[in-house]
CSV table of C-alpha atoms in Angstrom, one decimal:
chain,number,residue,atom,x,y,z
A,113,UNK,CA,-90.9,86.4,44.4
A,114,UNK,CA,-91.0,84.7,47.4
A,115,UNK,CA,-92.2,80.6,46.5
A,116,UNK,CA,-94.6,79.4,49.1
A,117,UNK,CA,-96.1,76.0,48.7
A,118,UNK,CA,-99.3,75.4,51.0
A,119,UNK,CA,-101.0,71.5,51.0
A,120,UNK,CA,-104.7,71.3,51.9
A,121,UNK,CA,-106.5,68.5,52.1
A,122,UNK,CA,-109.6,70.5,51.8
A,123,UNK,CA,-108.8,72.2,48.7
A,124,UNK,CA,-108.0,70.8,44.6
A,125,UNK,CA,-106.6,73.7,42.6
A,126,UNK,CA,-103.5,75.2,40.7
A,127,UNK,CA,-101.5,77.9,40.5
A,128,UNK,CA,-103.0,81.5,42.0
A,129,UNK,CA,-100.5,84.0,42.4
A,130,UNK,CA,-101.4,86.7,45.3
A,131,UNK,CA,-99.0,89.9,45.5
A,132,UNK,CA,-95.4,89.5,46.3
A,133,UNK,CA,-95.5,86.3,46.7
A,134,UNK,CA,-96.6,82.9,44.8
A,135,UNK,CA,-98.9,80.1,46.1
A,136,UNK,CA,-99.2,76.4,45.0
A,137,UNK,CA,-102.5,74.8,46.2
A,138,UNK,CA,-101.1,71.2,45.3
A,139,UNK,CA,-103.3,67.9,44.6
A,140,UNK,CA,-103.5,64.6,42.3
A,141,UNK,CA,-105.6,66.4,39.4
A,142,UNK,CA,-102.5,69.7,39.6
A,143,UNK,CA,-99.5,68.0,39.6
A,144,UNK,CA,-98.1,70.6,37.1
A,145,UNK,CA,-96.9,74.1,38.5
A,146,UNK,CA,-97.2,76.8,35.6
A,147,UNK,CA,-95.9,80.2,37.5
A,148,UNK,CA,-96.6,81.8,34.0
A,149,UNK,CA,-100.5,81.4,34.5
A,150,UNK,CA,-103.8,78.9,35.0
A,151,UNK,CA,-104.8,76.1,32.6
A,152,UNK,CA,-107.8,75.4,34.4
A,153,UNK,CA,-110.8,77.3,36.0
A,154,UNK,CA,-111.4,77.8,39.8
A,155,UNK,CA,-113.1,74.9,41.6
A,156,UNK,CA,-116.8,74.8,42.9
A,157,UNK,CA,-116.7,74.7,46.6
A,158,UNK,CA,-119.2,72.5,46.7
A,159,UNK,CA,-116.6,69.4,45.0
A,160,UNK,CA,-114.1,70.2,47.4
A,161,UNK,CA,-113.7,68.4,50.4
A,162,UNK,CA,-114.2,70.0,53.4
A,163,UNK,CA,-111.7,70.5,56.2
A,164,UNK,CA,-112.1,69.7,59.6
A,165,UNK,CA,-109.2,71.9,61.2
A,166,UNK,CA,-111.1,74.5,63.7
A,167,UNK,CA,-111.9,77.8,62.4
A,168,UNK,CA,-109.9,80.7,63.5
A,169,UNK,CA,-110.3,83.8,61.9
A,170,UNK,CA,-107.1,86.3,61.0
A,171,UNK,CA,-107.5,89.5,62.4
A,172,UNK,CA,-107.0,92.7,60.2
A,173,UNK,CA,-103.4,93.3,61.0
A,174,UNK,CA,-102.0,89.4,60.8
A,175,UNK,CA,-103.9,89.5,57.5
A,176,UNK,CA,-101.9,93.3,56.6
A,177,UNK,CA,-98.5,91.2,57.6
A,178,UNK,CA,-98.5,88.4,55.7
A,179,UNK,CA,-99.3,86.0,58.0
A,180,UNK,CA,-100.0,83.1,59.5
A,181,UNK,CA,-97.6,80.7,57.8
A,182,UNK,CA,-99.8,77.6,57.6
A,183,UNK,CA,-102.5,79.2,55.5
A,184,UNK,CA,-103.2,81.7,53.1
A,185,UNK,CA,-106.2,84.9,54.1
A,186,UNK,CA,-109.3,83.8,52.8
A,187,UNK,CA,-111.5,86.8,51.2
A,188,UNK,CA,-115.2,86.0,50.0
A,189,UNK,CA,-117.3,88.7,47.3
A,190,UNK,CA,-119.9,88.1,46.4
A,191,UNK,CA,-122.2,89.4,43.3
A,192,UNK,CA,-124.4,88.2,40.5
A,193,UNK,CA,-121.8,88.9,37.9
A,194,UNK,CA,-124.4,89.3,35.1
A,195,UNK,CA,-123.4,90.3,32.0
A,196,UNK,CA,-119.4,89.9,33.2
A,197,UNK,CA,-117.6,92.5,32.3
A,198,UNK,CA,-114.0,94.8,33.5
A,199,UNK,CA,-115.8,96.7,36.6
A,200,UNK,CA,-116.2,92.7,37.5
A,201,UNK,CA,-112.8,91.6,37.1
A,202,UNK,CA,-111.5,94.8,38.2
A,203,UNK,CA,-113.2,94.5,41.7
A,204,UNK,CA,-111.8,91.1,42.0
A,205,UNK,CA,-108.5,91.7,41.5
A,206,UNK,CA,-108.9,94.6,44.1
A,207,UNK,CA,-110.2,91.6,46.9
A,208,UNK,CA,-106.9,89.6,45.3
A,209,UNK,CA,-104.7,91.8,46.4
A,210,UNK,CA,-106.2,93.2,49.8
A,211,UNK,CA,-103.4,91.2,51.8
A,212,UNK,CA,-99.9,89.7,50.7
A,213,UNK,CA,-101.6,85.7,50.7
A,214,UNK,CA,-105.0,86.0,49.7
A,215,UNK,CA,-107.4,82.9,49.1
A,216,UNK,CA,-110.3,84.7,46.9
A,217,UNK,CA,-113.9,83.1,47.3
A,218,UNK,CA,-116.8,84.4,45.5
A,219,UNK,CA,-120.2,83.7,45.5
A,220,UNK,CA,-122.3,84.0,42.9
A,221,UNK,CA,-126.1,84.0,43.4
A,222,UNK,CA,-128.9,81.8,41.5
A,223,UNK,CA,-131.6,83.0,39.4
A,224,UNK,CA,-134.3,82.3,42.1
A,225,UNK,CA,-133.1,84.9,44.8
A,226,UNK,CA,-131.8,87.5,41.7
A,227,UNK,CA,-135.0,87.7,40.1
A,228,UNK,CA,-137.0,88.0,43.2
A,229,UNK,CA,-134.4,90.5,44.6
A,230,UNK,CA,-133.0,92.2,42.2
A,231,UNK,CA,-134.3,91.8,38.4
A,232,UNK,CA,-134.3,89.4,35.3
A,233,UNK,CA,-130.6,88.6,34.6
A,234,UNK,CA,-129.4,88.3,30.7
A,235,UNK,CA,-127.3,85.5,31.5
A,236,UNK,CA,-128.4,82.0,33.2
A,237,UNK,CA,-126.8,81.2,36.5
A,238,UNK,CA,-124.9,78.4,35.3
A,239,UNK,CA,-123.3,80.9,32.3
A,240,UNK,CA,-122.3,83.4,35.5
A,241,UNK,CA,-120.9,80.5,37.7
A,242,UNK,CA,-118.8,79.7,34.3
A,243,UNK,CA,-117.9,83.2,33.5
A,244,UNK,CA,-116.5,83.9,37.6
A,245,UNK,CA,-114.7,80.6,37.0
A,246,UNK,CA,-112.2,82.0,34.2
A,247,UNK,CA,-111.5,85.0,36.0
A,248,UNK,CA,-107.7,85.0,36.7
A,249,UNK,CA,-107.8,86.2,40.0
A,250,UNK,CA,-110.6,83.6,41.8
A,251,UNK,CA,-109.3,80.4,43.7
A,252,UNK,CA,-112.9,79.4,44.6
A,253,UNK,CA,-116.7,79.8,43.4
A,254,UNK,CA,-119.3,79.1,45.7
A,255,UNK,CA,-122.9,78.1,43.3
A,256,UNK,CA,-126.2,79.0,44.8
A,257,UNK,CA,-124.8,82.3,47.4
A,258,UNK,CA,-127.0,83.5,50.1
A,259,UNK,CA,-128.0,87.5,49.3
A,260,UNK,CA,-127.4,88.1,53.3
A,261,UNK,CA,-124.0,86.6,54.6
A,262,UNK,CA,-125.1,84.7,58.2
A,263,UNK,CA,-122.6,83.9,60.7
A,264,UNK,CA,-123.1,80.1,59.8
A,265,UNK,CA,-122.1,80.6,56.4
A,266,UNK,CA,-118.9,82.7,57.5
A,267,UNK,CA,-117.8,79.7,59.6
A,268,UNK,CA,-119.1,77.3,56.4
A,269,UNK,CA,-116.4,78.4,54.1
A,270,UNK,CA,-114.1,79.7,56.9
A,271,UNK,CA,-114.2,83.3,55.7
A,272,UNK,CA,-112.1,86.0,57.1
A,273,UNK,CA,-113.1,89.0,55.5
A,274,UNK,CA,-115.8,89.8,52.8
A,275,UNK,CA,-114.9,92.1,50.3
A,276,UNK,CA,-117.3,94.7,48.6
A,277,UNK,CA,-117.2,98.6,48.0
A,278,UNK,CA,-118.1,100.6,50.5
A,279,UNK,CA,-121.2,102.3,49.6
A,280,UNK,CA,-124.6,101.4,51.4
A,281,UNK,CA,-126.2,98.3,49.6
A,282,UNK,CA,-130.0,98.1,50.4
A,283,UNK,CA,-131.6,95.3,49.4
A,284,UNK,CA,-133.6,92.6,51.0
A,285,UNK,CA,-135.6,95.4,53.2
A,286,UNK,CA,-132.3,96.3,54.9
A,287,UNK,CA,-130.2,99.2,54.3
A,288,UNK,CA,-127.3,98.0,54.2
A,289,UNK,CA,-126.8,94.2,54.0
A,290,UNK,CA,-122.6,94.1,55.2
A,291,UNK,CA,-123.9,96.2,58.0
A,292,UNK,CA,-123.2,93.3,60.9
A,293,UNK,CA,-119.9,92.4,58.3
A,294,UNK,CA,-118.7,96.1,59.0
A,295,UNK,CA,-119.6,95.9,63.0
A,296,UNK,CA,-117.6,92.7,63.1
A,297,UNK,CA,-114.9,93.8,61.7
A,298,UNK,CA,-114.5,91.9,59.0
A,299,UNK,CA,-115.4,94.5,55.6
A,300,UNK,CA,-112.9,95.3,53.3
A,301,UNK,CA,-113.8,97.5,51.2
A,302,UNK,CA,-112.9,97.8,47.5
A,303,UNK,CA,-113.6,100.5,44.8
A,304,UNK,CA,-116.2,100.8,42.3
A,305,UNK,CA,-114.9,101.3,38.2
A,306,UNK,CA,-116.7,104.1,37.1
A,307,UNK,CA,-118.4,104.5,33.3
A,308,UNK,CA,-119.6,100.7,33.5
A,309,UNK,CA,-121.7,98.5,34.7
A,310,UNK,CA,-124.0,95.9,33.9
A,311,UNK,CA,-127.0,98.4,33.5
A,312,UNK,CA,-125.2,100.8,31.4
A,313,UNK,CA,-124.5,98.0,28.9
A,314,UNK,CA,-128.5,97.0,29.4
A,315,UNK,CA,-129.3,100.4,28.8
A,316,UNK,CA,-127.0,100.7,25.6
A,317,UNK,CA,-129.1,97.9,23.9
A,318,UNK,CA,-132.4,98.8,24.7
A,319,UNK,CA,-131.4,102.5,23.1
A,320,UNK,CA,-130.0,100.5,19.9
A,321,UNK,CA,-132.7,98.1,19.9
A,322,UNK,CA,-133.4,98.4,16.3
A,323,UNK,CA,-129.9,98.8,15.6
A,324,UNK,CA,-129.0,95.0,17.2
A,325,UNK,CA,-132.4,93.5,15.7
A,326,UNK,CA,-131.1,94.4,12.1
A,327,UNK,CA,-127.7,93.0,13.2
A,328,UNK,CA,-129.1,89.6,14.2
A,329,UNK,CA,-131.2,89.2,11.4
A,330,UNK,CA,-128.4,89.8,8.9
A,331,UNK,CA,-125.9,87.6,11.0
A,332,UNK,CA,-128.7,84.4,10.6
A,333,UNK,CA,-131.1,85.0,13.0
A,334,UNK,CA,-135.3,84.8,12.2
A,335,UNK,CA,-137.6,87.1,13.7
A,336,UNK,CA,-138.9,84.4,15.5
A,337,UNK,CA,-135.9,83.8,17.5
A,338,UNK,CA,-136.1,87.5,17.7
A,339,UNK,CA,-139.1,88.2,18.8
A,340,UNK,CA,-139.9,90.6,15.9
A,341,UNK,CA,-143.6,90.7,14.0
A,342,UNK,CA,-143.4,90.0,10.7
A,343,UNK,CA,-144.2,93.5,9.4
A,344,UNK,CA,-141.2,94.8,12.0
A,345,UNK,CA,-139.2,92.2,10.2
A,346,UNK,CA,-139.9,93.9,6.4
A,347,UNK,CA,-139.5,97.2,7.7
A,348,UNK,CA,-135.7,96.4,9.5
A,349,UNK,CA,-134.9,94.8,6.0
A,350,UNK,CA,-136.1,98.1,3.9
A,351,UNK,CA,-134.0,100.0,6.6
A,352,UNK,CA,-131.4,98.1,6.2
A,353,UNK,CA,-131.2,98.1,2.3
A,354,UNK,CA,-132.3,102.0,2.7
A,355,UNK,CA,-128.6,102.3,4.8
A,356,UNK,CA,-126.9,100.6,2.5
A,357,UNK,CA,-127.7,103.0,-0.8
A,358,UNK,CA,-126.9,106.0,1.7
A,359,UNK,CA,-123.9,104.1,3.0
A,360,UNK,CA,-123.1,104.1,-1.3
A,361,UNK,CA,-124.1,107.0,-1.6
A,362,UNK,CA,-121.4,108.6,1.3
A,363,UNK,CA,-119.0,106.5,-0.2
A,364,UNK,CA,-118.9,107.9,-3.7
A,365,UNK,CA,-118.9,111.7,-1.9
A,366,UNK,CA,-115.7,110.6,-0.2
A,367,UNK,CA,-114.3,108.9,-3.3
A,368,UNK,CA,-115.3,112.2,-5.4
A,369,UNK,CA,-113.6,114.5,-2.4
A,370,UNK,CA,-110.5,112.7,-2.6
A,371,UNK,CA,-110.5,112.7,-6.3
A,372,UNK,CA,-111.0,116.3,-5.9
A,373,UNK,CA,-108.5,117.0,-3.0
A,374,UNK,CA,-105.7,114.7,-5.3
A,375,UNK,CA,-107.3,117.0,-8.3
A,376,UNK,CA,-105.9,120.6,-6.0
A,377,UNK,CA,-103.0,119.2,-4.8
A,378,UNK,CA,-101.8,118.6,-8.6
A,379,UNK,CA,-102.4,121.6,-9.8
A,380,UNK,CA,-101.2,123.1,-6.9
A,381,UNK,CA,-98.1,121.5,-7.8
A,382,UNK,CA,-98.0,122.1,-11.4
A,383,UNK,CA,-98.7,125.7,-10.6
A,384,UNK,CA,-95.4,125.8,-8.6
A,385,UNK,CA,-93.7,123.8,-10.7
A,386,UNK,CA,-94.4,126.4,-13.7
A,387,UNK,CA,-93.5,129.2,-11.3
A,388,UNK,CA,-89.6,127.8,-10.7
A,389,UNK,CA,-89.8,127.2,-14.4
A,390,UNK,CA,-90.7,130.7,-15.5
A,391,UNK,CA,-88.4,132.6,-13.0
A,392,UNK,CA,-85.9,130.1,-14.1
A,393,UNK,CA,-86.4,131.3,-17.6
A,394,UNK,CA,-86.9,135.1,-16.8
A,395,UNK,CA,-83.3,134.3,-15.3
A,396,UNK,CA,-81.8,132.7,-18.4
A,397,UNK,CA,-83.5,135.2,-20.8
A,398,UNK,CA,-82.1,138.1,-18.8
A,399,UNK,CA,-78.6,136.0,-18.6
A,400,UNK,CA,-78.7,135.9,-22.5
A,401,UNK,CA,-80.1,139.0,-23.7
A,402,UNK,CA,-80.1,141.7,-21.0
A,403,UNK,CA,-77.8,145.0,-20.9
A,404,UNK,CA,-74.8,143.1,-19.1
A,405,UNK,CA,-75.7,140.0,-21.1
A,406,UNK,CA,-73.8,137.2,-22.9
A,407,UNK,CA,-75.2,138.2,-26.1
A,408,UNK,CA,-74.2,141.6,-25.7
A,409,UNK,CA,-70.4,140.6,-24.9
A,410,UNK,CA,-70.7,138.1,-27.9
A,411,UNK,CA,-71.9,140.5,-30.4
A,412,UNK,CA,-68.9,143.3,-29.0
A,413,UNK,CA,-65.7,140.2,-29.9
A,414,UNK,CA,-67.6,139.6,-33.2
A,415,UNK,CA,-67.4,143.0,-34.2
A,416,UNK,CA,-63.8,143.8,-32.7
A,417,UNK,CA,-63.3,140.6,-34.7
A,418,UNK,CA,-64.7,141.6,-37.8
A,419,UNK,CA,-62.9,145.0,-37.8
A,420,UNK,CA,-59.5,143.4,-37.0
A,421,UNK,CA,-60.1,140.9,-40.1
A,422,UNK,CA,-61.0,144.4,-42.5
A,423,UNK,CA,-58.5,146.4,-41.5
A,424,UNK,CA,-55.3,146.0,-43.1
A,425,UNK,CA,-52.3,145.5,-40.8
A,426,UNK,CA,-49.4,147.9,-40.2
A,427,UNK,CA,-46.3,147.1,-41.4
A,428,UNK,CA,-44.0,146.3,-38.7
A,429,UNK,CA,-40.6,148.6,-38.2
A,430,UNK,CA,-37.9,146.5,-39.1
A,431,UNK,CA,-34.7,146.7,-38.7
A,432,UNK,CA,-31.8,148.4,-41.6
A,433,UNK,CA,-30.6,144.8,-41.9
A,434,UNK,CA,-33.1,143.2,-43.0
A,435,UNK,CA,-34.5,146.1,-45.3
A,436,UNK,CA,-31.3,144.9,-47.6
A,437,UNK,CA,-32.3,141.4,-46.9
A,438,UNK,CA,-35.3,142.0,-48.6
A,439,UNK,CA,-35.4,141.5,-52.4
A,440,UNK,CA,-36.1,144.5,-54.9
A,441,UNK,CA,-40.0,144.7,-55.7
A,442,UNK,CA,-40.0,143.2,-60.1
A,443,UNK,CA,-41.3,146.0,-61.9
A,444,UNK,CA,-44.2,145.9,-64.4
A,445,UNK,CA,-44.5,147.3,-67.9
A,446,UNK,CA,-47.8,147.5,-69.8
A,447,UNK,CA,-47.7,145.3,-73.1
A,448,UNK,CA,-48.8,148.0,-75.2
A,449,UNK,CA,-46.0,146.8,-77.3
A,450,UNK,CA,-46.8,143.3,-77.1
A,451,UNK,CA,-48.2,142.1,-80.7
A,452,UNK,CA,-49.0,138.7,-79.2
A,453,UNK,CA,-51.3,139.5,-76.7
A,454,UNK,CA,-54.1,142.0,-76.8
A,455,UNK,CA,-53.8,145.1,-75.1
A,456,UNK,CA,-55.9,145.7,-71.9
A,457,UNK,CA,-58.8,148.1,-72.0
A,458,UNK,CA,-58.1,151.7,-70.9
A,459,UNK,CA,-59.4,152.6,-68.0
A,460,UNK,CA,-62.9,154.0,-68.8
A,461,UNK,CA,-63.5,157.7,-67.2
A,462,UNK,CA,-67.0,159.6,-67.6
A,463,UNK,CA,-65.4,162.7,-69.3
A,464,UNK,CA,-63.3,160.9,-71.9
A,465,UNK,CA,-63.9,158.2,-74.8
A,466,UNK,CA,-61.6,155.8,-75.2
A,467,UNK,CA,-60.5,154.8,-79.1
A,468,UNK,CA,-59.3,151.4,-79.6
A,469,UNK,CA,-55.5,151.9,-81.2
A,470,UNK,CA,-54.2,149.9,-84.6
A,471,UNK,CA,-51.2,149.2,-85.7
A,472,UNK,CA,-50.5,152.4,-88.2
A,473,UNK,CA,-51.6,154.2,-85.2
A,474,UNK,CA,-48.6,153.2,-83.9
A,475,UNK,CA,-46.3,153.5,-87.1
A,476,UNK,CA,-47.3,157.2,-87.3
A,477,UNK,CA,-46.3,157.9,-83.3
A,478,UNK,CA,-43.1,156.0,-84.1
A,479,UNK,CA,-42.6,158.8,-87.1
């Protein structure tokens, strides 16, 4: 940015930042230069003190270039800011920024010429003067504006171009009250912000009048400082306690819904859950006891086992040498002649009968 500093006499002020470029309006009360933004609200023009120095206005393309160097371009709007809202500040910053070193003056009219001009106003003049006073992009605030801009009041407050948008405004029997601004060459016009205005807002609580009535009287507010009859009074408050059962009442649905919803979601889960699980026991089941199955190639070693343990082995051929090797099998005689020991029982067959044999059984075989 390019750092400027212009001294007036005539004017008591701080920071205000215009385009490109930056611009201190230095005096005793502002000694300190903030270029991050304003601590204090534009000055009334009537405190300042006036200047002296001839008026000479800018033409349009000085004003386009920047120049002159000795002062900055000084833009009036003017409004009754009622009700101050963004299509306000947004036309305001619009006049700021019409020209590289803007000076922005507004005027703000009273309640007098509004009312008989224009309409009741929700706000007081001295809450609109305040409310145009905080607005980032104003350097000065005249109280108490004319509704038709004369030639003495451009020279007044040395005014080199008046800022408004560009559509016809009749008021005041005229059709258009910047008509002699526009022949003079001295209209700049800015753009309206569609979707708001201070009407539309009007309108919006005069629909939900019974709406912002309930509001106030729960925030504090009697029905006296309301306006409301006592029997409008009872009947907000049944409303209101009526809205709050429904509002209950909508709240347990949605509580139940997402109880339900959670409910679905669970089971859907469990269901697929149960679904991996049985295919992953189909799998193992199948695995174990199917035709390829393990159990199938378990029971097939058992038996091959089980065979190999029954059936006796084959002896293995061995060589000549180690057939002599092998010691002579001891041969085995049947004690029948054995008077110690009992005999052994023949064997028994189904066709014979077997006799027990004594001792002169044998004497007489012997003879």
């Amino acid at each position: 940015n390019v750092w400027v500093i212009y001294v007036q006499r005539s004017l008591s002020g701080t920071l205000r930042s215009a385009g490109p470029q930056t611009v201190f309006i230095l005096s005793s009360q502002y000694m300190s230069l903030d270029p991050q933004g304003l601590k204090q609200p534009a000055p009334f023009a009537d405190e300042l003190v006036p200047t002296k120095a001839p008026y000479l206005r800018v033409n349009m393309e000085t004003a386009k270039r920047g120049t002159p160097p000795d002062r900055p371009v000084r833009v009036y709007a003017d409004g009754i800011f009622d009700v101050f809202h963004s299509g306000h500040a947004r036309a305001l910053m619009q006049a700021k920024c019409l020209f590289p070193n803007t000076h922005l003056i507004v005027g703000v009219c009273s309640d007098d010429l509004t009312h008989q001009f224009k309409g009741f106003t929700v706000m007081n003049e001295d809450e609109r003067y305040d409310a145009i006073s905080h607005c980032r992009y104003v350097d000065e605030v005249v109280r108490n504006a004319p509704w038709s801009i004369s030639p003495e009041y451009l020279a007044k407050h040395r005014i080199d171009f008046v800022a408004h948008d560009d559509i016809p405004y009749s008021s005041a029997g005229s059709d258009d009250v910047y008509k002699h601004i526009k022949e003079a060459g001295m209209f700049a016009p800015t753009q309206r912000t569609e979707g708001i205005s201070t009407s539309d807002i009007i309108t919006r609580i005069v629909r939900d009048y019974d709406v912002y009535v309930r509001r106030n009287l729960q925030r504090g507010y009697t029905a006296k400082e309301l306006n409301v009859s006592f029997i409008n009074e009872k009947k907000y408050h049944l409303q209101e306690r009526v809205d709050k059962v429904k509002r209950k009442v909508r709240d347990v649905e949605e509580k139940s819904k997402e109880f339900v919803q959670k409910v679905e979601e669970k089971s859907i889960d469990l269901i697929q859950k149960w679904e991996e699980k049985s295919r992953e026991f189909i799998g193992n089941f199948l695995q174990m006891f199917g035709p390829e199955g393990a159990l199938k190639h378990m029971l097939k070693e058992g038996k091959g086992r089980m065979l190999q343990a029954i059936s006796p082995r084959q002896s293995p051929n061995s060589s000549p040498a180690r057939e002599e090797e092998r010691s002579p099998s001891p041969t085995f005689r049947l004690p029948f002649f054995n008077k110690t020991s009992p005999p052994p029982s023949p064997p028994h067959h189904s066709a014979a009968r077997s006799y027990p044999i004594s001792e002169d059984d044998d004497e007489d075989d012997e003879d």
